[in-house]
Amino acid sequence: MASPRSEAPEIKIPDVLKRKRTLSFEFYPPRTREGLPAVFRSIHRLKGFKPDFVSVTYGAGGATQRFTEEIVTSIERETDLLPMAHLTCVGQTREEIRGVLERLEGAGVENVIALRGDPPRGQAEFAPAPGGFSHATELIGYIRANFGFSIAAACYPEGHTESRDLDADIEHTKLKLEMGAEFLITQLFYDNDYFYSFLDRARRAGIRAPILAGILPILNREQIRRFAALCGATIPPALDARLEALGDDRDAVRELGIETATLQVRELLDGGVDGVHFYALNRSYSISKILSNLGGGRVQDRGAAPGE
Ligand code: FAD
């Protein structure tokens, strides 16, 4: 079946980024096939905001990895959305990774984000699969040498948890771009000052690639504390105190998440951010509210950003 997007000339995200600020949403694959319809419902609910691309994360193994391919391929074939597949080095040999890339290529997918991945649950440190890749840089180099995908990579406003220091972190980020990545998406953060100092360090180190801000609206107090601790993101004390005060009132926590993300994104837009990438977690309510609060098209409207 011909892609409904076939009339759109841009199929590589870096081409879109040359022209405008991007809005994107990230989804994750379910553990079982029964969970697939819920993912598609979430994608379809957010489609109305006309994201420039949508991405699907890559799990630590087994069925979920095949679901990533399946979801990305369906998005490519059956919608007018531009998909980006996540791919990690976890638990896969070079040949297995080649297989994934060949299938994605065969399905017409043009964009990937190449990551190392986190160690699977119960494993303290990342260990490459025999014959696999140790770092995102190696995976990026391999994709660049063998395929025509556009390649994105991850970056960390507060530094990656395993980085020796912020200088080493920037050096490794820079290496990702030298190996062939074309733009970066940040880990979640709740204090824009971390983003701005990262941007400053990156630009001083000669990084010119677009850097999209990764935003996770808070949905649940315990979940966000767990996520933030895992990925080394700071929840500012004032925000944490407000979360604490709301106790188990889930609706109030979600409303606080909408309020804080609206303010955070508005400030990033005013500062001329290259793009906003929402970690949607297969939900749509909070993101819909945030985008409505910001005003239709505000994220993608480059002209509205002062300071440019
Ligand atoms: P790397 O770049 O390999 O970095 C890992 C550590 O090694 C860092 O401390 C870095 O400084 C250091 N390092 C990097 N290169 C070198 C080198 N050449 N030599 C020595 N040290 C080096 N995880 C998933 O499992 N699935 C996903 O789909 C997924 N999507 C993500 C999307 C985004 C936007 C982000 C920000 C993260 C995502 N993650 C995902 C999480 C990510 O896999 C983890 O943060 C992981 O711990 C690091 O991945 P990386 O690609 O940055 O790895």
XYZ file of N, CA, C and O in Angstrom, residues 22 24 157 184-189 192 195 211-216 264-265 268 273-279:
108
model
N 10.805 21.511 15.657
C 9.966 20.309 15.570
C 9.208 20.036 16.863
O 9.648 20.384 17.958
N 7.569 16.536 18.585
C 7.557 15.076 18.404
C 7.069 14.389 19.676
O 7.129 14.957 20.768
N 21.364 16.640 29.763
C 21.599 17.976 30.326
C 22.354 17.936 31.651
O 23.172 18.804 31.926
N 20.312 15.700 18.270
C 20.312 15.110 19.611
C 18.960 15.329 20.280
O 18.300 16.348 20.038
N 18.588 14.378 21.126
C 17.385 14.547 21.947
C 17.817 14.378 23.398
O 18.538 13.427 23.732
N 17.384 15.298 24.261
C 17.863 15.227 25.641
C 17.079 14.228 26.484
O 15.909 13.939 26.220
N 17.752 13.765 27.499
C 17.108 13.054 28.593
C 16.128 14.036 29.251
O 16.275 15.257 29.103
N 15.143 13.523 29.980
C 14.190 14.408 30.645
C 14.899 15.296 31.657
O 15.942 14.917 32.209
N 14.368 16.468 31.874
C 14.880 17.393 32.891
C 13.726 18.276 33.339
O 12.763 18.470 32.589
N 15.091 24.094 33.618
C 15.649 24.523 32.335
C 17.086 25.020 32.442
O 17.814 25.031 31.448
N 19.363 22.544 31.140
C 19.340 22.492 29.669
C 20.210 23.622 29.099
O 21.030 23.396 28.207
N 19.413 20.423 18.940
C 19.239 19.713 20.217
C 17.782 19.862 20.651
O 17.323 20.967 20.951
N 17.047 18.753 20.641
C 15.627 18.784 20.996
C 15.473 18.507 22.490
O 16.137 17.610 23.027
N 14.594 19.261 23.128
C 14.392 19.107 24.568
C 13.409 17.978 24.846
O 12.282 17.997 24.344
N 13.833 17.005 25.641
C 12.967 15.883 26.005
C 12.150 16.241 27.246
O 12.708 16.528 28.302
N 10.832 16.211 27.096
C 9.942 16.667 28.182
C 9.019 15.532 28.622
O 8.293 14.968 27.804
N 9.062 15.235 29.903
C 8.136 14.232 30.452
C 7.196 14.911 31.452
O 7.613 15.241 32.562
N 7.518 25.173 31.607
C 8.855 24.763 31.160
C 8.989 24.896 29.646
O 9.954 25.466 29.138
N 7.982 24.392 28.926
C 8.063 24.423 27.461
C 7.929 25.859 26.951
O 8.637 26.263 26.033
N 11.223 27.402 27.177
C 12.148 26.860 26.166
C 11.839 27.439 24.785
O 12.753 27.752 24.016
N 14.396 27.136 21.511
C 14.773 25.718 21.444
C 14.532 25.136 20.037
O 13.615 25.563 19.330
N 15.394 24.175 19.643
C 15.308 23.600 18.285
C 14.100 22.681 18.094
O 13.650 22.456 16.966
N 13.628 22.096 19.180
C 12.484 21.199 19.059
C 12.050 20.723 20.430
O 12.832 20.773 21.394
N 10.801 20.262 20.513
C 10.283 19.748 21.781
C 9.831 18.310 21.543
O 8.991 18.052 20.673
N 10.434 17.395 22.303
C 10.151 15.965 22.154
C 9.463 15.509 23.446
O 10.089 15.478 24.509
N 8.170 15.192 23.344
C 7.434 14.771 24.541
C 7.555 13.265 24.737
O 7.246 12.490 23.822
N 7.961 12.882 25.943
C 7.903 11.472 26.327
C 6.445 11.192 26.665
O 5.972 11.522 27.750
